[in-house]
Amino acid sequence: MAASAPTVLLIEDEPQMRRFLRATLRAHDYAVVEAATAREGLAQAAGRGPEIILLDLGLPDGNGLDVVREIRRTARTPIIVISARGQEPDKVAALDLGADDYLTKPFGVPELLARIRVALRHALDRAGESDAEEFAAGALVVDLRRREIRRHGERVHLTPTEYKLLAVLIRRAGRVVTHRQLLEAVWGANYADQTHYLRVYMAQLRHKLEDDPNRPALLITEPGVGYRLRDDASPATTGSSTKLARPGSR
């Protein structure tokens, strides 16, 4: 393992899952620190300074959502929630509290690794206080400085609201952005529950930016949660590769 390997803090109470993730992450050149409880996880997060945290919500001494809330009081360390809790309120709550991403068990190894890469890259961008002037994914290229959008080399016109919505998604490309986060960023806090606004404007964006608006490859819906703008470092869909958890495990 390289001396500069990013450190992953794994907060997970199931020994079998910890062993599997430990072996998987180390095989891909990550250093791994482990915690089996919320209390231990918070202590490791404060004391070890990990580059990224993988967090299970179902911990024996507390709710993983409280761990997200506590970490976000003092740190911006990327947090990817991994849990068998597939209910939409859990996903929304974790993301609204500041988690960077959410994976429901079982999930594929390539998808997990891709999500980690995306989260680490965005953390580096924040640390360097650098805003990229150009975003590209597939046939889409956005010049953020000039506010110019091209698809397959052709100029695309967006309304001011469409552009603002796209810009918010670009700033969090590869990660899930909840309905509430999008509505507050584009329309303001008073519109946080007006999800029909998003449906209308996302449909308009897809017609302008997708090759097939009915089968979007860039503007991905996370049902009941929000949207994800795929970037070239993140998977378009969840693969059918090796799974990390059994259906029905916590």
XYZ file of N, CA, C and O in Angstrom, residues 48-244:
788
model
N -8.272 10.643 14.042
C -7.478 10.076 12.953
C -7.480 10.912 11.675
O -6.666 10.687 10.784
N -8.398 11.846 11.570
C -8.439 12.696 10.386
C -8.559 11.940 9.080
O -7.767 12.159 8.158
N -9.555 11.057 8.939
C -9.691 10.295 7.689
C -10.041 11.189 6.517
O -10.617 12.270 6.690
N -9.677 10.735 5.313
C -10.043 11.482 4.107
C -11.500 11.262 3.730
O -12.102 12.106 3.059
N -12.087 10.135 4.145
C -13.473 9.833 3.807
C -14.039 8.867 4.840
O -13.286 8.094 5.459
N -15.349 8.917 5.038
C -16.026 8.070 6.027
C -17.113 7.261 5.336
O -17.931 7.815 4.598
N -17.107 5.946 5.589
C -18.205 5.069 5.180
C -18.991 4.745 6.441
O -18.441 4.195 7.396
N -20.274 5.064 6.439
C -21.064 5.012 7.663
C -22.320 4.182 7.496
O -23.149 4.465 6.625
N -22.473 3.171 8.356
C -23.722 2.415 8.417
C -24.681 3.150 9.350
O -24.257 3.660 10.403
N -25.950 3.210 9.006
C -26.916 3.917 9.844
C -27.344 3.105 11.059
O -27.717 3.664 12.089
N -27.326 1.773 10.952
C -27.825 0.930 12.033
C -26.719 0.538 12.983
O -26.128 -0.537 12.858
N -26.405 1.383 13.958
C -25.321 1.128 14.908
C -25.900 0.750 16.270
O -26.999 1.182 16.629
N -25.179 -0.049 17.057
C -25.754 -0.582 18.293
C -25.986 0.463 19.379
O -26.825 0.252 20.259
N -25.267 1.571 19.336
C -25.376 2.556 20.422
C -25.936 3.894 19.941
O -25.854 4.891 20.661
N -26.510 3.922 18.746
C -27.075 5.188 18.284
C -27.427 5.148 16.813
O -27.095 4.210 16.092
N -28.092 6.202 16.374
C -28.502 6.327 14.985
C -27.376 6.957 14.185
O -26.790 7.964 14.598
N -27.069 6.366 13.026
C -26.026 6.922 12.181
C -26.309 8.348 11.751
O -25.378 9.111 11.466
N -27.589 8.741 11.706
C -27.913 10.123 11.361
C -27.332 11.094 12.385
O -26.907 12.203 12.038
N -27.315 10.691 13.650
C -26.712 11.537 14.681
C -25.205 11.659 14.478
O -24.610 12.692 14.799
N -24.581 10.598 13.942
C -23.152 10.656 13.651
C -22.882 11.672 12.548
O -21.954 12.479 12.635
N -23.715 11.650 11.502
C -23.567 12.636 10.421
C -23.699 14.040 10.991
O -22.879 14.933 10.715
N -24.724 14.258 11.794
C -24.977 15.586 12.358
C -23.789 16.054 13.201
O -23.352 17.209 13.084
N -23.244 15.171 14.013
C -22.146 15.548 14.902
C -20.877 15.858 14.108
O -20.180 16.843 14.392
N -20.562 15.031 13.119
C -19.366 15.281 12.312
C -19.486 16.598 11.567
O -18.515 17.371 11.467
N -20.667 16.887 11.051
C -20.852 18.110 10.268
C -20.802 19.387 11.116
O -20.723 20.488 10.579
N -20.807 19.236 12.415
C -20.660 20.420 13.267
C -19.269 21.012 13.148
O -19.086 22.229 13.321
N -18.261 20.170 12.857
C -16.880 20.651 12.869
C -16.070 20.293 11.633
O -14.975 20.825 11.447
N -16.553 19.380 10.787
C -15.720 18.895 9.681
C -16.530 18.724 8.413
O -17.741 18.494 8.449
N -15.820 18.815 7.280
C -16.453 18.615 5.967
C -15.963 17.319 5.326
O -16.080 17.148 4.110
N -15.430 16.422 6.133
C -14.970 15.130 5.620
C -16.082 14.456 4.821
O -17.216 14.360 5.296
N -15.795 13.981 3.610
C -16.843 13.301 2.832
C -17.411 12.104 3.586
O -16.658 11.314 4.180
N -18.723 11.978 3.570
C -19.418 10.873 4.233
C -20.288 10.163 3.202
O -21.142 10.784 2.570
N -20.055 8.861 3.050
C -20.926 8.028 2.228
C -21.664 7.074 3.154
O -21.033 6.266 3.844
N -22.973 7.198 3.198
C -23.788 6.322 4.026
C -23.990 5.003 3.297
O -24.345 4.987 2.115
N -23.742 3.894 3.986
C -24.008 2.565 3.432
C -24.925 1.844 4.407
O -24.592 1.659 5.570
N -26.087 1.455 3.935
C -27.052 0.847 4.843
C -28.067 0.035 4.074
O -28.324 0.293 2.900
N -28.654 -0.952 4.756
C -29.741 -1.725 4.167
C -31.070 -1.021 4.355
O -32.093 -1.505 3.906
N -31.056 0.118 5.027
C -32.276 0.903 5.150
C -32.536 1.596 3.824
O -31.936 2.617 3.518
N -33.427 1.036 3.024
C -33.670 1.592 1.708
C -34.780 2.623 1.675
O -35.095 3.160 0.626
N -35.379 2.907 2.857
C -36.500 3.831 2.870
C -36.048 5.228 2.475
O -35.003 5.719 2.907
N -36.883 5.885 1.679
C -36.535 7.204 1.190
C -36.300 8.222 2.299
O -35.373 9.035 2.190
N -37.102 8.260 3.384
C -36.837 9.259 4.429
C -35.438 9.148 5.025
O -34.831 10.165 5.368
N -34.904 7.928 5.166
C -33.551 7.771 5.686
C -32.525 8.381 4.744
O -31.579 9.051 5.164
N -32.684 8.134 3.436
C -31.768 8.698 2.457
C -31.820 10.220 2.486
O -30.775 10.895 2.525
N -33.033 10.762 2.447
C -33.195 12.214 2.431
C -32.617 12.829 3.696
O -31.907 13.853 3.642
N -32.905 12.232 4.847
C -32.409 12.786 6.110
C -30.892 12.807 6.146
O -30.281 13.798 6.554
N -30.257 11.709 5.726
C -28.794 11.644 5.740
C -28.184 12.687 4.821
O -27.229 13.378 5.182
N -28.743 12.834 3.625
C -28.206 13.796 2.665
C -28.459 15.233 3.109
O -27.589 16.097 2.985
N -29.641 15.504 3.642
C -29.937 16.857 4.100
C -29.082 17.248 5.302
O -28.791 18.427 5.510
N -28.663 16.264 6.095
C -27.795 16.547 7.233
C -26.346 16.789 6.813
O -25.544 17.257 7.617
N -26.020 16.445 5.563
C -24.673 16.736 5.100
C -23.898 15.561 4.567
O -22.736 15.721 4.182
N -24.504 14.353 4.537
C -23.815 13.230 3.901
C -23.630 13.534 2.421
O -24.452 14.210 1.802
N -22.540 13.037 1.852
C -22.236 13.321 0.450
C -22.908 12.344 -0.505
O -23.147 12.683 -1.667
N -23.184 11.141 -0.028
C -23.761 10.139 -0.921
C -24.397 9.048 -0.079
O -24.221 8.988 1.145
N -25.143 8.166 -0.740
C -25.886 7.113 -0.048
C -25.928 5.891 -0.946
O -26.305 5.975 -2.107
N -25.503 4.753 -0.408
C -25.592 3.484 -1.121
C -26.395 2.504 -0.288
O -26.160 2.353 0.910
N -27.363 1.859 -0.929
C -28.195 0.873 -0.243
C -27.626 -0.520 -0.463
O -27.341 -0.909 -1.584
N -27.417 -1.258 0.623
C -26.959 -2.641 0.521
C -28.061 -3.503 -0.092
O -29.232 -3.334 0.252
N -27.723 -4.452 -0.980
C -26.389 -4.746 -1.503
C -26.029 -3.826 -2.665
O -26.900 -3.360 -3.382
N -24.744 -3.524 -2.800
C -24.278 -2.691 -3.898
C -23.004 -3.290 -4.463
O -22.345 -4.119 -3.842
N -22.655 -2.878 -5.660
C -21.495 -3.439 -6.329
C -20.209 -2.747 -5.922
O -20.187 -1.552 -5.636
N -19.117 -3.494 -5.913
C -17.804 -2.947 -5.584
C -17.417 -1.804 -6.525
O -16.978 -0.743 -6.069
N -17.550 -1.958 -7.862
C -17.163 -0.852 -8.742
C -17.932 0.433 -8.444
O -17.371 1.531 -8.536
N -19.212 0.318 -8.106
C -19.986 1.514 -7.806
C -19.492 2.172 -6.529
O -19.332 3.398 -6.462
N -19.212 1.386 -5.501
C -18.678 1.938 -4.262
C -17.375 2.682 -4.525
O -17.183 3.818 -4.072
N -16.463 2.066 -5.265
C -15.168 2.688 -5.539
C -15.333 3.971 -6.344
O -14.625 4.961 -6.115
N -16.283 3.971 -7.290
C -16.525 5.173 -8.084
C -17.060 6.299 -7.208
O -16.647 7.457 -7.335
N -17.977 5.975 -6.302
C -18.531 7.003 -5.416
C -17.443 7.565 -4.501
O -17.429 8.766 -4.196
N -16.542 6.706 -4.040
C -15.432 7.173 -3.202
C -14.540 8.131 -3.988
O -14.145 9.190 -3.489
N -14.223 7.780 -5.229
C -13.375 8.650 -6.045
C -14.017 10.020 -6.248
O -13.346 11.054 -6.164
N -15.317 10.025 -6.523
C -16.021 11.292 -6.716
C -15.960 12.133 -5.448
O -15.658 13.334 -5.485
N -16.252 11.521 -4.304
C -16.267 12.263 -3.042
C -14.887 12.817 -2.707
O -14.752 13.960 -2.255
N -13.841 12.034 -2.933
C -12.481 12.495 -2.649
C -12.083 13.635 -3.580
O -11.428 14.596 -3.156
N -12.463 13.532 -4.854
C -12.114 14.588 -5.790
C -12.770 15.907 -5.400
O -12.143 16.971 -5.428
N -14.033 15.847 -4.993
C -14.710 17.076 -4.599
C -14.132 17.640 -3.306
O -14.086 18.866 -3.122
N -13.689 16.776 -2.414
C -13.049 17.252 -1.186
C -11.762 17.992 -1.504
O -11.453 19.028 -0.895
N -10.997 17.494 -2.468
C -9.772 18.177 -2.881
C -10.090 19.528 -3.511
O -9.389 20.517 -3.282
N -11.147 19.583 -4.305
C -11.549 20.848 -4.907
C -11.889 21.877 -3.832
O -11.508 23.050 -3.919
N -12.618 21.429 -2.802
C -12.982 22.350 -1.725
C -11.748 22.813 -0.970
O -11.610 23.990 -0.634
N -10.838 21.888 -0.690
C -9.633 22.232 0.065
C -8.786 23.244 -0.674
O -8.172 24.137 -0.076
N -8.727 23.111 -1.997
C -7.951 24.041 -2.799
C -8.714 25.291 -3.169
O -8.186 26.179 -3.826
N -9.977 25.374 -2.744
C -10.842 26.504 -3.053
C -10.830 26.812 -4.543
O -10.818 27.965 -4.971
N -10.805 25.740 -5.330
C -10.746 25.927 -6.777
C -12.077 25.544 -7.407
O -12.624 24.493 -7.113
N -12.578 26.405 -8.225
C -13.793 26.116 -8.977
C -13.402 25.890 -10.429
O -12.885 26.794 -11.085
N -13.634 24.699 -10.920
C -13.306 24.409 -12.311
C -14.100 25.331 -13.222
O -15.262 25.664 -12.952
N -13.477 25.772 -14.289
C -14.153 26.659 -15.227
C -14.927 25.895 -16.284
O -15.698 26.484 -17.028
N -14.696 24.578 -16.364
C -15.388 23.788 -17.371
C -15.795 22.445 -16.793
O -15.048 21.830 -16.040
N -17.002 22.042 -17.158
C -17.510 20.720 -16.764
C -17.828 19.950 -18.031
O -18.400 20.495 -18.977
N -17.450 18.677 -18.054
C -17.735 17.842 -19.223
C -18.162 16.461 -18.776
O -17.589 15.881 -17.848
N -19.188 15.941 -19.423
C -19.647 14.574 -19.192
C -20.330 14.105 -20.462
O -21.307 14.721 -20.914
N -19.794 13.037 -21.048
C -20.352 12.561 -22.302
C -20.267 13.644 -23.365
O -19.222 14.248 -23.589
N -21.393 13.923 -24.011
C -21.434 14.927 -25.078
C -21.662 16.336 -24.549
O -21.664 17.301 -25.319
N -21.851 16.469 -23.238
C -22.154 17.772 -22.642
C -20.882 18.466 -22.174
O -20.065 17.875 -21.457
N -20.721 19.734 -22.568
C -19.608 20.567 -22.107
C -20.192 21.903 -21.654
O -20.926 22.553 -22.399
N -19.864 22.292 -20.411
C -20.366 23.553 -19.863
C -19.176 24.432 -19.499
O -18.333 24.043 -18.683
N -19.103 25.601 -20.109
C -18.101 26.611 -19.762
C -18.732 27.503 -18.700
O -19.583 28.353 -19.000
N -18.324 27.279 -17.436
C -18.966 27.976 -16.334
C -18.600 29.456 -16.289
O -19.374 30.273 -15.795
N -17.431 29.798 -16.782
C -17.026 31.208 -16.778
C -17.859 32.005 -17.772
O -18.319 33.107 -17.486
N -18.063 31.434 -18.952
C -18.840 32.118 -19.990
C -20.323 31.784 -19.952
O -21.102 32.344 -20.732
N -20.699 30.844 -19.065
C -22.090 30.375 -18.980
C -22.555 29.865 -20.347
O -23.645 30.164 -20.813
N -21.686 29.072 -20.967
C -21.953 28.551 -22.306
C -22.083 27.036 -22.243
O -21.234 26.358 -21.667
N -23.140 26.505 -22.857
C -23.418 25.064 -22.845
C -23.393 24.548 -24.274
O -24.004 25.151 -25.161
N -22.688 23.440 -24.462
C -22.665 22.787 -25.768
C -22.939 21.293 -25.606
O -22.497 20.681 -24.640
N -23.673 20.740 -26.559
C -23.937 19.298 -26.619
C -23.620 18.831 -28.024
O -24.134 19.374 -28.986
N -22.722 17.848 -28.108
C -22.238 17.403 -29.420
C -21.696 18.584 -30.229
O -21.837 18.639 -31.453
N -21.084 19.540 -29.519
C -20.482 20.685 -30.189
C -21.436 21.798 -30.549
O -21.014 22.882 -30.969
N -22.730 21.584 -30.377
C -23.734 22.582 -30.738
C -24.138 23.398 -29.507
O -24.340 22.851 -28.429
N -24.265 24.691 -29.683
C -24.652 25.582 -28.596
C -26.073 25.271 -28.129
O -26.975 25.066 -28.951
N -26.286 25.242 -26.813
C -27.599 24.990 -26.218
C -27.995 26.215 -25.402
O -27.210 26.696 -24.577
N -29.200 26.718 -25.630
C -29.687 27.867 -24.864
C -30.497 27.377 -23.669
O -31.420 26.575 -23.804
N -30.148 27.889 -22.484
C -30.907 27.614 -21.275
C -31.478 28.911 -20.728
O -30.848 29.967 -20.837
N -32.648 28.823 -20.120
C -33.187 29.979 -19.410
C -32.356 30.204 -18.147
O -31.623 29.304 -17.698
N -32.434 31.393 -17.524
C -31.671 31.633 -16.289
C -31.955 30.599 -15.197
O -31.030 30.161 -14.496
N -33.210 30.204 -15.043
C -33.536 29.222 -14.007
C -32.985 27.849 -14.361
O -32.455 27.141 -13.493
N -33.079 27.462 -15.624
C -32.514 26.185 -16.050
C -31.010 26.159 -15.812
O -30.464 25.164 -15.326
N -30.332 27.263 -16.135
C -28.884 27.311 -15.943
C -28.538 27.243 -14.452
O -27.592 26.548 -14.060
N -29.283 27.944 -13.620
C -29.000 27.922 -12.182
C -29.159 26.521 -11.617
O -28.346 26.067 -10.810
N -30.202 25.817 -12.051
C -30.420 24.441 -11.612
C -29.273 23.545 -12.065
O -28.748 22.742 -11.283
N -28.864 23.682 -13.316
C -27.747 22.882 -13.819
C -26.464 23.204 -13.068
O -25.684 22.303 -12.733
N -26.223 24.486 -12.774
C -25.003 24.875 -12.067
C -24.942 24.263 -10.670
O -23.868 23.838 -10.210
N -26.076 24.208 -9.981
C -26.108 23.568 -8.661
C -25.735 22.090 -8.777
O -24.946 21.559 -7.986
N -26.286 21.417 -9.775
C -25.972 20.000 -9.979
C -24.505 19.806 -10.366
O -23.866 18.835 -9.943
N -23.959 20.724 -11.157
C -22.551 20.616 -11.542
C -21.648 20.739 -10.321
O -20.646 20.017 -10.196
N -21.969 21.640 -9.413
C -21.138 21.810 -8.218
C -21.124 20.558 -7.359
O -20.213 20.361 -6.559
N -22.134 19.717 -7.497
C -22.182 18.457 -6.742
C -22.235 17.258 -7.695
O -22.828 16.229 -7.376
N -21.605 17.399 -8.846
C -21.655 16.347 -9.863
C -21.170 15.014 -9.302
O -20.187 14.938 -8.572
N -21.907 13.962 -9.655
C -21.583 12.629 -9.184
C -22.224 12.282 -7.864
O -22.181 11.126 -7.433
N -22.814 13.271 -7.194
C -23.425 13.036 -5.887
C -24.922 13.328 -5.942
O -25.387 14.099 -6.781
N -25.665 12.728 -5.029
C -27.100 12.970 -4.961
C -27.355 14.351 -4.361
O -26.739 14.719 -3.360
N -28.252 15.106 -4.973
C -28.714 16.374 -4.411
C -30.210 16.224 -4.151
O -30.972 15.882 -5.064
N -30.628 16.449 -2.927
C -32.022 16.208 -2.574
C -32.932 17.275 -3.168
O -32.497 18.366 -3.554
N -34.230 16.939 -3.229
C -35.218 17.901 -3.706
C -35.120 19.205 -2.911
O -35.118 20.305 -3.490
N -35.047 19.084 -1.587
C -35.005 20.286 -0.745
C -33.761 21.122 -1.042
O -33.836 22.355 -1.143
N -32.612 20.473 -1.182
C -31.377 21.211 -1.450
C -31.469 21.972 -2.771
O -31.040 23.120 -2.865
N -32.013 21.330 -3.782
C -32.152 21.985 -5.080
C -33.138 23.143 -5.033
O -32.879 24.233 -5.554
N -34.282 22.911 -4.412
C -35.312 23.949 -4.358
C -34.825 25.171 -3.587
O -35.046 26.308 -4.005
N -34.150 24.944 -2.462
C -33.657 26.070 -1.668
C -32.555 26.828 -2.399
O -32.475 28.056 -2.321
N -31.694 26.096 -3.125
C -30.586 26.746 -3.829
C -31.059 27.562 -5.026
O -30.505 28.621 -5.322
N -32.087 27.074 -5.722
C -32.531 27.731 -6.958
C -33.667 28.716 -6.710
O -33.662 29.834 -7.257
N -34.649 28.330 -5.894
C -35.832 29.178 -5.708
C -35.921 29.825 -4.334
O -36.682 30.764 -4.150
N -35.197 29.299 -3.355
C -35.240 29.868 -2.017
C -35.952 28.972 -1.025
O -36.693 28.053 -1.387
N -35.733 29.257 0.268
C -36.255 28.404 1.338
C -37.774 28.302 1.332
O -38.328 27.278 1.749
N -38.460 29.330 0.865
C -39.921 29.306 0.859
C -40.497 28.299 -0.132
O -41.697 28.023 -0.103
N -39.634 27.763 -1.014
C -40.102 26.828 -2.039
C -39.621 25.398 -1.777
O -39.672 24.557 -2.662
N -39.177 25.123 -0.549
C -38.539 23.846 -0.248
C -39.443 22.635 -0.459
O -38.953 21.516 -0.624
N -40.748 22.833 -0.460
C -41.674 21.715 -0.624
C -42.321 21.673 -2.014
O -43.160 20.809 -2.280
N -41.924 22.556 -2.895
C -42.569 22.655 -4.207
C -41.870 21.753 -5.225
O -41.258 22.223 -6.186
N -41.972 20.444 -5.016
C -41.228 19.515 -5.880
C -41.706 19.532 -7.327
O -40.968 19.115 -8.218
N -42.923 20.043 -7.573
C -43.397 20.103 -8.966
C -42.549 21.063 -9.793
O -42.416 20.895 -11.003
N -41.946 22.076 -9.147
C -41.034 22.960 -9.868
C -39.893 22.142 -10.468
O -39.503 22.337 -11.626
N -39.339 21.253 -9.655
C -38.210 20.440 -10.127
C -38.613 19.537 -11.270
O -37.859 19.380 -12.233
N -39.767 18.904 -11.165
C -40.204 17.997 -12.232
C -40.288 18.740 -13.560
O -39.857 18.241 -14.604
N -40.849 19.945 -13.523
C -41.004 20.720 -14.758
C -39.649 21.103 -15.333
O -39.370 20.891 -16.521
N -38.776 21.656 -14.499
C -37.498 22.149 -15.005
C -36.528 21.027 -15.335
O -35.722 21.157 -16.273
N -36.570 19.917 -14.606
C -35.717 18.786 -14.966
C -36.141 18.205 -16.303
O -35.303 17.793 -17.112
N -37.446 18.174 -16.557
C -37.926 17.695 -17.858
C -37.419 18.599 -18.976
O -36.991 18.133 -20.046
N -37.426 19.921 -18.731
C -36.932 20.861 -19.740
C -35.432 20.666 -19.978
O -34.964 20.685 -21.129
N -34.670 20.503 -18.901
C -33.232 20.293 -19.043
C -32.937 19.008 -19.811
O -32.050 18.973 -20.670
N -33.679 17.960 -19.518
C -33.442 16.693 -20.204
C -33.726 16.802 -21.693
O -33.005 16.234 -22.507
N -34.747 17.535 -22.051
C -35.059 17.696 -23.476
C -33.949 18.460 -24.194
O -33.713 18.234 -25.383
N -33.262 19.320 -23.479
C -32.198 20.109 -24.099
C -30.830 19.437 -24.029
O -29.973 19.698 -24.889
N -30.597 18.575 -23.015
C -29.246 18.070 -22.768
C -29.066 16.581 -22.991
O -27.936 16.120 -23.158
N -30.151 15.815 -22.985
C -30.041 14.370 -23.125
C -30.242 13.949 -24.580
O -31.043 14.545 -25.308
N -29.556 12.886 -24.990
C -29.801 12.315 -26.315
C -31.192 11.704 -26.391
O -31.873 11.797 -27.410
N -31.605 11.060 -25.286
C -32.943 10.487 -25.200
C -33.547 10.923 -23.869
O -33.255 10.327 -22.827
N -34.371 11.978 -23.859
C -34.914 12.492 -22.598
C -35.700 11.456 -21.803
O -35.807 11.565 -20.575
N -36.259 10.457 -22.481
C -37.030 9.429 -21.783
C -36.150 8.377 -21.118
O -36.622 7.599 -20.291
N -34.870 8.346 -21.485
C -33.907 7.425 -20.877
C -32.651 8.219 -20.551
O -31.608 8.051 -21.181
N -32.745 9.105 -19.556
C -31.635 10.023 -19.278
C -30.364 9.301 -18.848
O -30.403 8.376 -18.037
N -29.244 9.752 -19.398
C -27.942 9.187 -19.058
C -27.097 10.148 -18.233
O -26.096 9.744 -17.647
N -27.502 11.419 -18.178
C -26.751 12.430 -17.428
C -27.498 12.888 -16.184
O -26.925 12.935 -15.097
N -28.744 13.253 -16.345
C -29.554 13.772 -15.245
C -30.365 12.614 -14.666
O -31.458 12.312 -15.127
N -29.790 11.984 -13.658
C -30.333 10.736 -13.123
C -31.286 11.016 -11.968
O -30.964 11.773 -11.045
N -32.467 10.409 -12.011
C -33.412 10.508 -10.901
C -33.068 9.517 -9.804
O -32.826 8.341 -10.067
N -32.999 10.009 -8.567
C -32.919 9.151 -7.390
C -34.322 9.146 -6.791
O -34.717 10.094 -6.115
N -35.134 8.098 -7.058
C -36.565 8.133 -6.735
C -36.844 8.516 -5.286
O -36.279 7.947 -4.356
N -37.713 9.504 -5.129
C -38.127 9.938 -3.810
C -37.089 10.746 -3.059
O -37.344 11.215 -1.947
N -35.897 10.945 -3.637
C -34.806 11.601 -2.923
C -34.389 12.880 -3.621
O -34.355 13.953 -3.030
N -34.027 12.793 -4.904
C -33.535 13.964 -5.614
C -32.968 13.573 -6.965
O -33.491 12.676 -7.627
N -31.876 14.229 -7.339
C -31.260 13.994 -8.647
C -29.745 13.924 -8.511
O -29.162 14.479 -7.574
N -29.134 13.261 -9.488
C -27.681 13.149 -9.548
C -27.259 13.482 -10.982
O -27.755 12.905 -11.941
N -26.320 14.426 -11.116
C -25.723 14.703 -12.418
C -24.508 13.801 -12.568
O -23.532 13.936 -11.821
N -24.589 12.870 -13.495
C -23.461 11.957 -13.694
C -22.283 12.729 -14.266
O -22.426 13.554 -15.158
N -21.098 12.468 -13.703
C -19.886 12.979 -14.324
C -19.076 11.791 -14.820
O -19.447 10.640 -14.623
N -17.965 12.054 -15.472
C -17.227 10.970 -16.110
C -16.477 10.091 -15.127
O -15.856 9.109 -15.513
N -16.525 10.439 -13.830
C -15.889 9.597 -12.821
C -16.897 8.749 -12.066
O -16.530 7.934 -11.236
N -18.193 8.953 -12.342
C -19.212 8.229 -11.597
C -19.982 7.307 -12.518
O -20.105 7.562 -13.708
N -20.527 6.203 -11.976
C -21.236 5.246 -12.810
C -22.578 5.777 -13.263
O -23.258 6.480 -12.519
N -22.960 5.441 -14.489
C -24.272 5.850 -14.983
C -25.366 5.045 -14.311
O -26.440 5.536 -14.025
N -25.101 3.779 -14.072
C -26.072 2.902 -13.439
C -25.348 1.990 -12.487
O -24.144 1.796 -12.560
N -26.099 1.387 -11.585
C -25.525 0.427 -10.674
C -25.257 -0.875 -11.403
O -26.144 -1.437 -12.018
N -24.033 -1.360 -11.331
C -23.669 -2.578 -12.039
C -24.172 -3.820 -11.344
O -24.680 -3.781 -10.232
N -24.001 -4.952 -11.999
C -24.455 -6.220 -11.442
C -23.273 -7.029 -10.942
O -23.312 -8.239 -10.905
N -22.206 -6.321 -10.540
C -20.994 -6.991 -10.096
C -21.142 -7.489 -8.672
O -22.205 -7.439 -8.081
N -20.040 -7.962 -8.095
C -20.036 -8.557 -6.764
C -20.767 -7.680 -5.768
O -20.545 -6.477 -5.699
N -21.627 -8.281 -4.965
C -22.400 -7.531 -3.994
C -21.715 -7.571 -2.637
O -21.071 -8.537 -2.265
N -21.934 -6.507 -1.852
C -21.263 -6.375 -0.579
C -22.131 -6.777 0.611
O -21.656 -6.794 1.718
